[in-house]
Amino acid sequence: MSESAPHVEPLLMRNFARADSHTLGAYHETGGYTALDKARAMEPAAITEEVKKSNLRGLGGAGFPTGMKWSFIPKGHTGPVYLVVNADEGEPGTFKDRYLLERDPHALIEGMIITARAIRCEKAFIYIRGEYVEPWRRFTAAVREAYDAGYLGRGFDIVMHRGAGAYICGEETGLISSLEGKKGWPKVKPPFPAIKGAFGAPTIVNNVETLCHLPHIINRGAEWFAKLGTATQGGTRMYSVSGRIKRPGVYEESCAITLRQLIERAGGVSGNGVLKGVVPGGSSAPILTAQEIDVTMDVDGLRKAGTMAGSAGVIVFDETVSIPEALMVVARFYAHESCGQCTPCRETTGWIYKMSHRIVEGHGSKDDLDTILDLSKRGAGTTICAFFDGAVGPYISYIEKFRSEFEALIPK
Amino acid sequence: MMSRREFSTEQLAEVRRLQDLYPHRQGALLPVLHMAQETFGHISLETEAYVASLFDMAPSHVHEVVTFYTLYFPEQPGRHILSVCHNLSCHLAGAQGILAHLKSRLGIDAGETTADGKVTLLAVECLCACEAAPMMQVDDRYELNLTPAKVDAIVEGLA
Amino acid sequence: MPKVTIDGKEIEVAPGTNLIEAARQLGIDIPHYCYHPSLSIAGQCRLCMVDIEKAPRPTIACNTQAADGMVVHTQTDRVKETRRSVMEFHLINHPLDCPVCDQAGECWLQIYYMKHGLYEPRMKDEKVHKPKAVPLGPHVILDAERCILCSRCVRFCDEVTRTGELGIFNRGDHSEIGLFPGMDLENKYSGNVVDICPVGALTDRDFRFQVRVWYLDTAKSICPGCARGCNIEVHVNRRRPHHAEGRRVARLKPRFNAAVNKWWMCDAGRYGFTFVDDADRLTTPSRREGDATIPISWEEAIAAVKAALTGPADGIGVLASPRMSNEDLFVLRRILDTLGLRQVAFRVPPAAAGDQDNLLIRADKNPNTRGAELIGLDGDASAILAAARAGKLTALLVFHHDLLDSGWPAVEVREALGRVGTVIFAGTNASATSLASHYVLPSAAWVEREGTFTNFEGRVQRFRTAVEPLGESRADWEWLGQLLVALGQAPAGERAERWFRALTAAVPAFAGLSYQSIGDEGQPT
């Protein structure tokens, strides 16, 4: 018998019900921009320390400790430092940043200003995916309000930058390349962005949701924030739940919630009502079977379970879902979005899509499954960025955990 | 819109303003290409060479950018662009059926434009509206929770 | 300076040295495609992975700088498996073009597959198709299917020639090298992309389908196209004379020299060798009688030269050539000194001003102007022309210049040649001047002899014999040497090296040099 999920007071989603939640007026009414006053009274290093203590982890996909990332900027660096906000949401199953941009853009702006003070940044770029037209409009309007109110333009500016359609621009150095006016090719590391990033300067790339947490951390303290989550990850996060689920949508929960509790919170399994599996962290996260859902939905809990928290895009499969078809769909995605820069990913994603398509069409051969697994294991860890490692998440886990379904489609 | 080949004086001032926002002015390339697409309808090779000249760039490197990203159209698309998501959650919610319905209704395949130049149909990757699957982007807006009937109404309502 | 250990061997390297270079210094080859010492780091091919102690996974060597105390292993099982995997990745969509691909035999997919691959191929799906046989300009042809997208060519055009013609378009496995549609690969160094392309994606149009590379012999040489003296290799086809339309010299390739041309050569030099095997090569000494050309023996020819040069010095003019080697020019100088001849020059103005740039190309399209200066053959060529026109010359000895295709008005040159008693021409190919001469001596081309040139910076560089002289052609130093023997001033059978030694003793600028000290990289005067 599973316990019910702990109830958390919404932080990020607290104003979503208001129709005017995106306006400066509404933001002020609900205590917005008060954290800014507090942050201005703190030393930059003190802000970073507070964020470290809060155990805030990156919520775009990598789950890296945010305060630690900020501290990688070389001490004593005198030139410009850039903050780049990753609003290139694109991980299949994820839609939380869209909500934040449309319904609480000022939270993001306040978070950006706090970050800018901590890392001594005077100019930030926000990279919004090109398809997000309404979020762009809402955020642009909020930026204008913030300039008019004097929150921006006094030592800190925001430059809006619109993407042009490429999932790989969600990878932080792919984003930087795109910001620099090139193809979204991720950069060879080292050097890492905190040392040498956008336009050659130390750069911090943070996800939208990560930054929206900062006003709360500053206002109510790191200790409080840390206690909301697990021992190694503080706070809440917004889970995007979709697929065969009765109430798809965004759910802000403590990151200590289990997957079973989250599914329940979202109304339970639809389709034929019987759970087959769950992709817990966007399509790049290895799938969990119905027997594996008593896992906490935090970065370290999911890593220990052999998968990842990623972007917290939770896609639910009921028993009527064909896993081979699902593999074909995601394989098509990775083949389409591979930037093509490095050989293992460029060549393998295309070939694996062809094989997965053949299998679904009934023309698979006995060796195909082992070939896909072998190529995945050989290629993982050999590429410039983690895109391919994300791709092999489904390639390997769908076949290893649901092999009989694939074999059933292969002619004897 | 079709016959103009260059930006207006005001637009050129905007190009310079954008270029000044970035530490290296090449950063303004994507925004300026968006401007070019909005002004000229699509980004032809001639436009690529023109934009390259505004940045002192080799045209090959502008061509690289235009062919890499999916939102830049090298040929004139239809007056309306219907981008149907066919990624995972939308697939589970019946995206294939929505696409099939549109293909048959419009008489074109994905990636094509109707003969009267009205509609371009595209099958695209995740638009991040999975909670409202199946869905598509119609020009600047998202149309959610599609059904064949809803799709028909949307298509009929296109000017 | 950081000390690193690679495969158990320790070496101290300059700060900033990457692991590929550090290993190279130890004689260890780390396989790679996209890395090139002259270009920025791409890190795209993923073949140069090595195991570094304390690193959890293999790391690419090109982007790793040697750090003090670093311990690197290039032959672990894990590294070998990674290389085998990367070879398979590269070959997934690669077309099986070897039977028709010029690169066969010097192809790095073939070479590394045999060394690091050797797996059972399992790709049974349709490969991605891309454009094939696409001319990229006058010299280079592209096969986009064969391309492994290492981006060397793109980086070369961006970083070395700074012309930016090439790009990689699209994405994923539809990525494709190409030009901006409608443009050409027009820079003057386009042939270098063929050298740096590891596979048969970019090949020479000139060399296309001519001869298989394993039939070629090579010789180290110097390009004679301008005063830079780019270091080159001459590739000759001796073993399949029925291939390459019978051409013996199949192609030229640049040879690395840090002080002269680095890794490159220009297109004019690279493709400027066809004169060597052209039908208009002079292959027999000859004498003109009216309109007829009578073949004669070398003895008769040398005797004729001797006779022409024996006489009052005022009546004898010699137009040496800055295309001659130091050895050729030195022997000529000895003859002139012996006979007391002083009307000598070598600066005949060219028909058109030569182009020059900031990379390699020099306006002076001769390989040995500096040598001719140092050996003391400078003079007033126009005065010699004037003397000839005035009918004052009994003999004019012209080396290599086609005076009728020069900066001098052709009508004046015709007048001049018509008024000289005996015009003797020595050169490699027939020309308007040779047709107007009384005696024609066939010179061996530079690839057909050995010697040295002195480049515009005073660097003396050796070129070696690549093929035998065509027909009866002889190195200028050889027949001039025989003339010197006939004048009683030299022992018979001297070789080029002996002439060089004599030169170093006679001309202070060359003192202390030897063929050995010049070696393969040259030596400053």
mmCIF file of N, CA, C and O in Angstrom, chain A residues 247-276:
data_model
loop_
_atom_site.group_PDB
_atom_site.id
_atom_site.type_symbol
_atom_site.label_atom_id
_atom_site.label_comp_id
_atom_site.label_asym_id
_atom_site.label_seq_id
_atom_site.Cartn_x
_atom_site.Cartn_y
_atom_site.Cartn_z
ATOM 1 N N ARG A 247 -4.988 12.660 -15.978
ATOM 2 C CA ARG A 247 -4.951 14.129 -15.904
ATOM 3 C C ARG A 247 -3.567 14.640 -16.287
ATOM 4 O O ARG A 247 -2.760 15.018 -15.427
ATOM 5 N N PRO A 248 -3.277 14.669 -17.610
ATOM 6 C CA PRO A 248 -1.962 15.180 -18.026
ATOM 7 C C PRO A 248 -1.825 16.651 -17.666
ATOM 8 O O PRO A 248 -2.816 17.390 -17.623
ATOM 9 N N GLY A 249 -0.610 17.075 -17.344
ATOM 10 C CA GLY A 249 -0.385 18.478 -17.016
ATOM 11 C C GLY A 249 0.877 18.628 -16.202
ATOM 12 O O GLY A 249 1.625 17.674 -15.994
ATOM 13 N N VAL A 250 1.118 19.862 -15.694
ATOM 14 C CA VAL A 250 2.282 20.085 -14.834
ATOM 15 C C VAL A 250 1.873 19.931 -13.376
ATOM 16 O O VAL A 250 0.797 20.388 -12.978
ATOM 17 N N TYR A 251 2.747 19.304 -12.616
ATOM 18 C CA TYR A 251 2.501 19.083 -11.192
ATOM 19 C C TYR A 251 3.748 19.515 -10.417
ATOM 20 O O TYR A 251 4.834 18.997 -10.631
ATOM 21 N N GLU A 252 3.577 20.485 -9.500
ATOM 22 C CA GLU A 252 4.707 20.885 -8.682
ATOM 23 C C GLU A 252 4.686 20.054 -7.416
ATOM 24 O O GLU A 252 3.711 20.080 -6.658
ATOM 25 N N GLU A 253 5.753 19.278 -7.236
ATOM 26 C CA GLU A 253 5.821 18.393 -6.077
ATOM 27 C C GLU A 253 7.194 18.484 -5.451
ATOM 28 O O GLU A 253 8.145 18.927 -6.102
ATOM 29 N N SER A 254 7.310 18.022 -4.225
ATOM 30 C CA SER A 254 8.628 17.837 -3.638
ATOM 31 C C SER A 254 9.375 16.836 -4.500
ATOM 32 O O SER A 254 8.780 15.875 -5.003
ATOM 33 N N CYS A 255 10.674 17.031 -4.652
ATOM 34 C CA CYS A 255 11.403 16.047 -5.470
ATOM 35 C C CYS A 255 11.610 14.745 -4.711
ATOM 36 O O CYS A 255 12.228 13.821 -5.231
ATOM 37 N N ALA A 256 11.046 14.649 -3.514
ATOM 38 C CA ALA A 256 11.078 13.374 -2.791
ATOM 39 C C ALA A 256 9.881 12.503 -3.147
ATOM 40 O O ALA A 256 9.763 11.370 -2.679
ATOM 41 N N ILE A 257 9.004 13.015 -3.976
ATOM 42 C CA ILE A 257 7.822 12.226 -4.335
ATOM 43 C C ILE A 257 8.256 10.974 -5.088
ATOM 44 O O ILE A 257 9.267 10.972 -5.783
ATOM 45 N N THR A 258 7.518 9.889 -4.918
ATOM 46 C CA THR A 258 7.839 8.705 -5.701
ATOM 47 C C THR A 258 7.061 8.752 -7.006
ATOM 48 O O THR A 258 6.053 9.455 -7.127
ATOM 49 N N LEU A 259 7.489 7.949 -7.946
ATOM 50 C CA LEU A 259 6.830 7.904 -9.241
ATOM 51 C C LEU A 259 5.412 7.374 -9.092
ATOM 52 O O LEU A 259 4.473 7.877 -9.703
ATOM 53 N N ARG A 260 5.257 6.388 -8.233
ATOM 54 C CA ARG A 260 3.928 5.827 -8.009
ATOM 55 C C ARG A 260 2.979 6.919 -7.490
ATOM 56 O O ARG A 260 1.854 7.063 -7.955
ATOM 57 N N GLN A 261 3.467 7.710 -6.515
ATOM 58 C CA GLN A 261 2.644 8.770 -5.941
ATOM 59 C C GLN A 261 2.311 9.825 -6.989
ATOM 60 O O GLN A 261 1.208 10.368 -7.021
ATOM 61 N N LEU A 262 3.284 10.122 -7.841
ATOM 62 C CA LEU A 262 3.055 11.147 -8.866
ATOM 63 C C LEU A 262 1.988 10.700 -9.857
ATOM 64 O O LEU A 262 1.100 11.478 -10.233
ATOM 65 N N ILE A 263 2.054 9.422 -10.243
ATOM 66 C CA ILE A 263 1.052 8.902 -11.189
ATOM 67 C C ILE A 263 -0.339 8.983 -10.559
ATOM 68 O O ILE A 263 -1.324 9.362 -11.199
ATOM 69 N N GLU A 264 -0.364 8.660 -9.289
ATOM 70 C CA GLU A 264 -1.643 8.737 -8.592
ATOM 71 C C GLU A 264 -2.158 10.166 -8.566
ATOM 72 O O GLU A 264 -3.337 10.454 -8.798
ATOM 73 N N ARG A 265 -1.259 11.071 -8.238
ATOM 74 C CA ARG A 265 -1.622 12.490 -8.170
ATOM 75 C C ARG A 265 -2.188 12.955 -9.493
ATOM 76 O O ARG A 265 -3.078 13.791 -9.550
ATOM 77 N N ALA A 266 -1.660 12.413 -10.581
ATOM 78 C CA ALA A 266 -2.116 12.821 -11.918
ATOM 79 C C ALA A 266 -3.307 11.998 -12.396
ATOM 80 O O ALA A 266 -3.625 11.993 -13.581
ATOM 81 N N GLY A 267 -3.948 11.291 -11.492
ATOM 82 C CA GLY A 267 -5.205 10.645 -11.829
ATOM 83 C C GLY A 267 -5.101 9.178 -12.180
ATOM 84 O O GLY A 267 -6.110 8.507 -12.353
ATOM 85 N N GLY A 268 -3.884 8.692 -12.298
ATOM 86 C CA GLY A 268 -3.754 7.274 -12.612
ATOM 87 C C GLY A 268 -3.709 6.998 -14.100
ATOM 88 O O GLY A 268 -3.926 7.887 -14.943
ATOM 89 N N VAL A 269 -3.462 5.718 -14.413
ATOM 90 C CA VAL A 269 -3.222 5.298 -15.798
ATOM 91 C C VAL A 269 -4.527 5.299 -16.582
ATOM 92 O O VAL A 269 -5.551 4.813 -16.106
ATOM 93 N N SER A 270 -4.450 5.844 -17.807
ATOM 94 C CA SER A 270 -5.619 5.780 -18.697
ATOM 95 C C SER A 270 -5.396 4.623 -19.679
ATOM 96 O O SER A 270 -4.748 3.635 -19.323
ATOM 97 N N GLY A 271 -5.902 4.708 -20.878
ATOM 98 C CA GLY A 271 -5.794 3.582 -21.805
ATOM 99 C C GLY A 271 -6.562 2.417 -21.240
ATOM 100 O O GLY A 271 -7.746 2.554 -20.895
ATOM 101 N N ASN A 272 -5.924 1.243 -21.074
ATOM 102 C CA ASN A 272 -6.644 0.122 -20.480
ATOM 103 C C ASN A 272 -6.457 0.105 -18.967
ATOM 104 O O ASN A 272 -6.852 -0.837 -18.278
ATOM 105 N N GLY A 273 -5.831 1.166 -18.422
ATOM 106 C CA GLY A 273 -5.750 1.320 -16.978
ATOM 107 C C GLY A 273 -4.635 0.541 -16.324
ATOM 108 O O GLY A 273 -4.406 0.677 -15.122
ATOM 109 N N VAL A 274 -3.933 -0.285 -17.096
ATOM 110 C CA VAL A 274 -2.861 -1.089 -16.493
ATOM 111 C C VAL A 274 -1.522 -0.543 -16.947
ATOM 112 O O VAL A 274 -1.253 -0.425 -18.149
ATOM 113 N N LEU A 275 -0.679 -0.238 -15.983
ATOM 114 C CA LEU A 275 0.602 0.379 -16.293
ATOM 115 C C LEU A 275 1.558 -0.636 -16.925
ATOM 116 O O LEU A 275 1.671 -1.773 -16.469
ATOM 117 N N LYS A 276 2.252 -0.192 -17.988
ATOM 118 C CA LYS A 276 3.285 -1.041 -18.589
ATOM 119 C C LYS A 276 4.674 -0.495 -18.257
ATOM 120 O O LYS A 276 5.589 -1.245 -17.952
#
